[in-house]
Amino acid sequence: MYAERASRVSGAVVWTNTPTGSGAGRVLPDGCMDLLWNDGRLLVAGPDTHAHVTEGTAGPWAGVRFYPGTAPALLGMPAYEVRDRRVELADLWPAARVRQLTARVNAAADPAGGLEDVALRLAADAEPPDPLLWQVVTALDAGRPVAATADELGVGARRLHRRSLAAFGYGPKTLARVLRLQRALTLARQGVPFADTATRAGFADQAHLARDVRELAGTTLGELLAG
C-alpha cells in the first residue's frame, strides 16, 4: 500500500509503501532523487532514465522524494554519480555519520517521520537551492523547448547541459522527456483519451506518446493505467 504527503522540506514529498503480493513493482522516471529507509538501512535512489523494477523488495519502505535538482546539494554529490542506481548511503558517506543518522531514523516512532527529520537537517545545512534549476524545471515542465529555455535563462547550451548533469543526473533533453511522460500519465489517469493526452502533454501524436512510454516505462500506457 502506497501513501504520500507533502514534506516540510520545500518541494519534497514523504512517502511510505508496503508492497502486497509477490509481483514486481515499477518505479517510473520522474526527475527526482529519494532518500530511502528499508529494513533499518538508509539508501539513495538516483534519478532514473527508465523504469526501475522493484521485484524482491518486500517489507515496508519509507522515502523522501526531493524536488528535481535539489537533492545533490543536500547529499553532497552530483546526481549523475547515482543515475539509475539504488545505493546504500554507507557507500557514499563516512560510516560513522551514516550510523548516527540510521540510529536516529530507527529510533523514531515512525520511520518516515524520522527520515523527514534527517532530510530537514540536511536541507538546513545545505546551500539554498539554485533558482536557475527551479526555472529550468518549470520551463521544461511547461513544454518549453530546451534551446528556448537556455536562451530565456541566458545560459549557453553546453553550460546548461553540464549543470543539468550535476543537478538532475542527465541532460535537459532527457529531463524534458521525463517530465513530459509524467504530464501524460497525469492526464491519462484523469481519464483523458490517449490521443488528447498526447497533444496536451506535448507529444507529436499518439504514436509518439506510445514510443516514449515504451522506452521510458518499459510497458504500454494502457498497462500502466491498469496496474
Short mmCIF file of C-alpha atoms in Angstrom, two decimals:
data_model
loop_
_atom_site.label_atom_id
_atom_site.label_comp_id
_atom_site.label_asym_id
_atom_site.label_seq_id
_atom_site.Cartn_x
_atom_site.Cartn_y
_atom_site.Cartn_z
CA MET A 1 0.00 0.00 0.00
CA TYR A 2 1.41 3.36 -1.06
CA ALA A 3 0.74 6.73 0.59
CA GLU A 4 2.39 10.12 0.34
CA ARG A 5 2.14 13.61 1.80
CA ALA A 6 3.81 16.96 1.34
CA SER A 7 7.05 17.29 3.27
CA ARG A 8 8.28 20.09 5.48
CA VAL A 9 11.31 20.11 3.15
CA SER A 10 10.47 22.60 0.40
CA GLY A 11 9.13 20.88 -2.72
CA ALA A 12 9.65 17.38 -1.33
CA VAL A 13 7.22 14.53 -0.70
CA VAL A 14 7.28 11.99 2.15
CA TRP A 15 6.02 8.56 1.14
CA THR A 16 5.54 5.08 2.56
CA ASN A 17 4.99 1.83 0.75
CA THR A 18 4.32 -1.70 1.97
CA PRO A 19 4.20 -3.94 -1.12
CA THR A 20 1.45 -6.53 -1.12
CA GLY A 21 1.75 -9.77 -3.03
CA SER A 22 4.83 -11.16 -4.74
CA GLY A 23 4.62 -9.37 -8.10
CA ALA A 24 7.19 -6.89 -9.32
CA GLY A 25 6.62 -3.17 -8.88
CA ARG A 26 7.61 -0.44 -11.31
CA VAL A 27 9.02 2.97 -10.36
CA LEU A 28 8.83 5.38 -13.28
CA PRO A 29 11.32 8.15 -14.09
CA ASP A 30 10.22 11.46 -12.57
CA GLY A 31 13.36 13.62 -12.47
CA CYS A 32 13.69 13.16 -8.70
CA MET A 33 16.09 11.59 -6.22
CA ASP A 34 14.96 9.91 -3.00
CA LEU A 35 16.40 9.27 0.44
CA LEU A 36 15.10 5.82 1.42
CA TRP A 37 14.67 3.69 4.52
CA ASN A 38 14.14 -0.08 4.38
CA ASP A 39 14.85 -2.83 6.89
CA GLY A 40 16.83 -0.49 9.12
CA ARG A 41 19.04 0.80 6.29
CA LEU A 42 19.36 4.17 4.58
CA LEU A 43 19.72 4.29 0.81
CA VAL A 44 19.75 6.81 -2.02
CA ALA A 45 17.68 6.35 -5.16
CA GLY A 46 19.30 8.14 -8.05
CA PRO A 47 17.47 9.75 -10.96
CA ASP A 48 16.12 7.15 -13.37
CA THR A 49 16.28 7.17 -17.14
CA HIS A 50 13.98 4.15 -17.35
CA ALA A 51 11.60 2.25 -15.11
CA HIS A 52 13.12 0.67 -12.02
CA VAL A 53 11.66 -2.78 -11.32
CA THR A 54 11.31 -3.44 -7.59
CA GLU A 55 10.98 -7.22 -7.63
CA GLY A 56 12.30 -8.80 -4.45
CA THR A 57 11.95 -5.67 -2.31
CA ALA A 58 9.39 -6.85 0.23
CA GLY A 59 8.75 -5.17 3.57
CA PRO A 60 7.86 -1.59 4.48
CA TRP A 61 9.66 1.29 2.80
CA ALA A 62 9.77 4.99 3.58
CA GLY A 63 11.21 7.77 1.47
CA VAL A 64 11.65 11.47 0.99
CA ARG A 65 11.40 12.36 -2.70
CA PHE A 66 13.20 15.63 -3.37
CA TYR A 67 12.14 18.16 -5.97
CA PRO A 68 14.15 17.72 -9.20
CA GLY A 69 17.61 19.20 -8.93
CA THR A 70 17.62 19.81 -5.16
CA ALA A 71 18.97 16.52 -3.74
CA PRO A 72 22.63 16.83 -4.87
CA ALA A 73 23.20 19.90 -2.68
CA LEU A 74 21.73 18.08 0.33
CA LEU A 75 23.58 14.82 -0.27
CA GLY A 76 26.87 16.36 -1.36
CA MET A 77 27.24 14.56 -4.68
CA PRO A 78 26.40 15.17 -8.32
CA ALA A 79 23.27 13.38 -9.45
CA TYR A 80 24.98 11.57 -12.34
CA GLU A 81 27.02 9.51 -9.86
CA VAL A 82 23.88 7.64 -8.77
CA ARG A 83 21.92 7.73 -12.05
CA ASP A 84 19.80 4.57 -12.46
CA ARG A 85 21.13 3.21 -9.14
CA ARG A 86 19.92 2.36 -5.63
CA VAL A 87 22.90 2.82 -3.34
CA GLU A 88 23.48 2.27 0.38
CA LEU A 89 24.14 5.64 1.99
CA ALA A 90 27.06 3.95 3.77
CA ASP A 91 28.73 3.52 0.37
CA LEU A 92 28.59 7.27 -0.21
CA TRP A 93 29.18 8.86 3.19
CA PRO A 94 31.51 8.23 6.17
CA ALA A 95 30.37 5.17 8.11
CA ALA A 96 30.16 6.97 11.46
CA ARG A 97 27.82 9.64 10.10
CA VAL A 98 25.59 7.06 8.45
CA ARG A 99 25.38 5.00 11.65
CA GLN A 100 24.30 8.10 13.57
CA LEU A 101 21.58 9.03 11.08
CA THR A 102 20.40 5.43 10.73
CA ALA A 103 20.08 5.09 14.50
CA ARG A 104 18.05 8.29 14.62
CA VAL A 105 15.61 7.06 11.98
CA ASN A 106 15.34 3.59 13.50
CA ALA A 107 14.61 5.08 16.92
CA ALA A 108 11.77 7.25 15.59
CA ALA A 109 8.20 6.16 16.26
CA ASP A 110 7.58 6.48 12.51
CA PRO A 111 10.48 5.78 10.09
CA ALA A 112 9.00 8.19 7.55
CA GLY A 113 8.92 10.96 10.12
CA GLY A 114 12.44 10.15 11.25
CA LEU A 115 13.64 10.21 7.67
CA GLU A 116 11.97 13.56 7.11
CA ASP A 117 13.73 14.96 10.20
CA VAL A 118 17.06 13.85 8.72
CA ALA A 119 16.18 15.47 5.40
CA LEU A 120 15.23 18.71 7.18
CA ARG A 121 18.59 18.80 8.92
CA LEU A 122 20.40 18.18 5.64
CA ALA A 123 18.43 20.97 4.00
CA ALA A 124 19.24 23.36 6.84
CA ASP A 125 22.96 22.66 6.47
CA ALA A 126 22.98 22.94 2.65
CA GLU A 127 23.23 25.99 0.44
CA PRO A 128 19.85 27.39 -0.70
CA PRO A 129 18.51 25.77 -3.89
CA ASP A 130 19.86 27.30 -7.09
CA PRO A 131 16.94 29.34 -8.51
CA LEU A 132 18.18 28.64 -12.04
CA LEU A 133 17.49 24.92 -11.59
CA TRP A 134 13.94 25.62 -10.45
CA GLN A 135 13.48 27.81 -13.52
CA VAL A 136 14.77 25.04 -15.78
CA VAL A 137 12.34 22.51 -14.32
CA THR A 138 9.44 24.96 -14.53
CA ALA A 139 10.16 25.84 -18.15
CA LEU A 140 10.66 22.26 -19.34
CA ASP A 141 7.64 21.03 -17.40
CA ALA A 142 5.59 23.68 -19.20
CA GLY A 143 6.72 22.20 -22.50
CA ARG A 144 9.28 24.85 -23.43
CA PRO A 145 11.97 23.61 -25.87
CA VAL A 146 15.43 23.12 -24.39
CA ALA A 147 17.09 25.64 -26.71
CA ALA A 148 14.46 28.29 -25.97
CA THR A 149 14.81 27.62 -22.24
CA ALA A 150 18.57 28.12 -22.40
CA ASP A 151 18.14 31.37 -24.32
CA GLU A 152 15.47 32.71 -21.98
CA LEU A 153 17.61 31.97 -18.93
CA GLY A 154 20.75 33.38 -20.51
CA VAL A 155 22.63 30.10 -20.20
CA GLY A 156 24.64 28.56 -23.03
CA ALA A 157 23.61 25.10 -24.20
CA ARG A 158 26.85 23.47 -23.00
CA ARG A 159 26.68 25.14 -19.60
CA LEU A 160 23.05 24.12 -19.20
CA HIS A 161 23.98 20.54 -20.08
CA ARG A 162 26.82 20.47 -17.50
CA ARG A 163 24.66 21.91 -14.77
CA SER A 164 21.83 19.55 -15.63
CA LEU A 165 24.12 16.51 -15.36
CA ALA A 166 25.13 17.55 -11.85
CA ALA A 167 21.63 18.55 -10.71
CA PHE A 168 19.36 16.08 -12.50
CA GLY A 169 21.72 13.24 -13.46
CA TYR A 170 21.23 13.71 -17.19
CA GLY A 171 20.93 16.44 -19.79
CA PRO A 172 17.97 18.79 -20.20
CA LYS A 173 16.57 16.87 -23.18
CA THR A 174 16.21 13.73 -21.08
CA LEU A 175 14.70 15.75 -18.24
CA ALA A 176 12.19 17.24 -20.69
CA ARG A 177 11.20 13.73 -21.87
CA VAL A 178 10.78 12.51 -18.30
CA LEU A 179 8.64 15.49 -17.30
CA ARG A 180 6.56 15.12 -20.46
CA LEU A 181 5.93 11.47 -19.58
CA GLN A 182 4.73 12.49 -16.13
CA ARG A 183 2.38 15.09 -17.64
CA ALA A 184 0.93 12.42 -19.91
CA LEU A 185 0.43 9.99 -17.04
CA THR A 186 -1.40 12.63 -15.02
CA LEU A 187 -3.77 13.35 -17.90
CA ALA A 188 -4.36 9.69 -18.76
CA ARG A 189 -5.10 8.82 -15.13
CA GLN A 190 -7.73 11.57 -15.17
CA GLY A 191 -9.48 9.75 -18.00
CA VAL A 192 -8.31 11.98 -20.86
CA PRO A 193 -8.33 9.94 -24.12
CA PHE A 194 -4.86 8.88 -25.22
CA ALA A 195 -4.90 10.99 -28.42
CA ASP A 196 -5.85 14.10 -26.44
CA THR A 197 -3.33 13.18 -23.76
CA ALA A 198 -0.58 13.10 -26.38
CA THR A 199 -1.49 16.53 -27.74
CA ARG A 200 -1.91 18.20 -24.37
CA ALA A 201 1.27 16.71 -22.91
CA GLY A 202 3.37 17.92 -25.83
CA PHE A 203 3.84 14.83 -28.00
CA ALA A 204 3.69 14.98 -31.79
CA ASP A 205 0.90 12.40 -31.83
CA GLN A 206 -0.37 9.28 -30.05
CA ALA A 207 2.27 7.08 -31.70
CA HIS A 208 4.99 9.35 -30.31
CA LEU A 209 3.43 9.04 -26.86
CA ALA A 210 3.34 5.25 -27.15
CA ARG A 211 7.01 5.07 -28.16
CA ASP A 212 8.15 7.25 -25.27
CA VAL A 213 6.08 5.31 -22.75
CA ARG A 214 7.58 2.06 -24.01
CA GLU A 215 11.14 3.43 -23.89
CA LEU A 216 10.91 5.14 -20.50
CA ALA A 217 8.45 2.89 -18.67
CA GLY A 218 9.10 -0.44 -20.35
CA THR A 219 5.42 -1.12 -20.96
CA THR A 220 2.34 0.43 -22.56
CA LEU A 221 0.24 3.29 -21.29
CA GLY A 222 -2.78 1.01 -21.01
CA GLU A 223 -0.83 -1.47 -18.87
CA LEU A 224 0.40 1.33 -16.63
CA LEU A 225 -3.15 2.54 -16.02
CA ALA A 226 -4.39 -0.97 -15.39
CA GLY A 227 -1.61 -1.54 -12.89
#
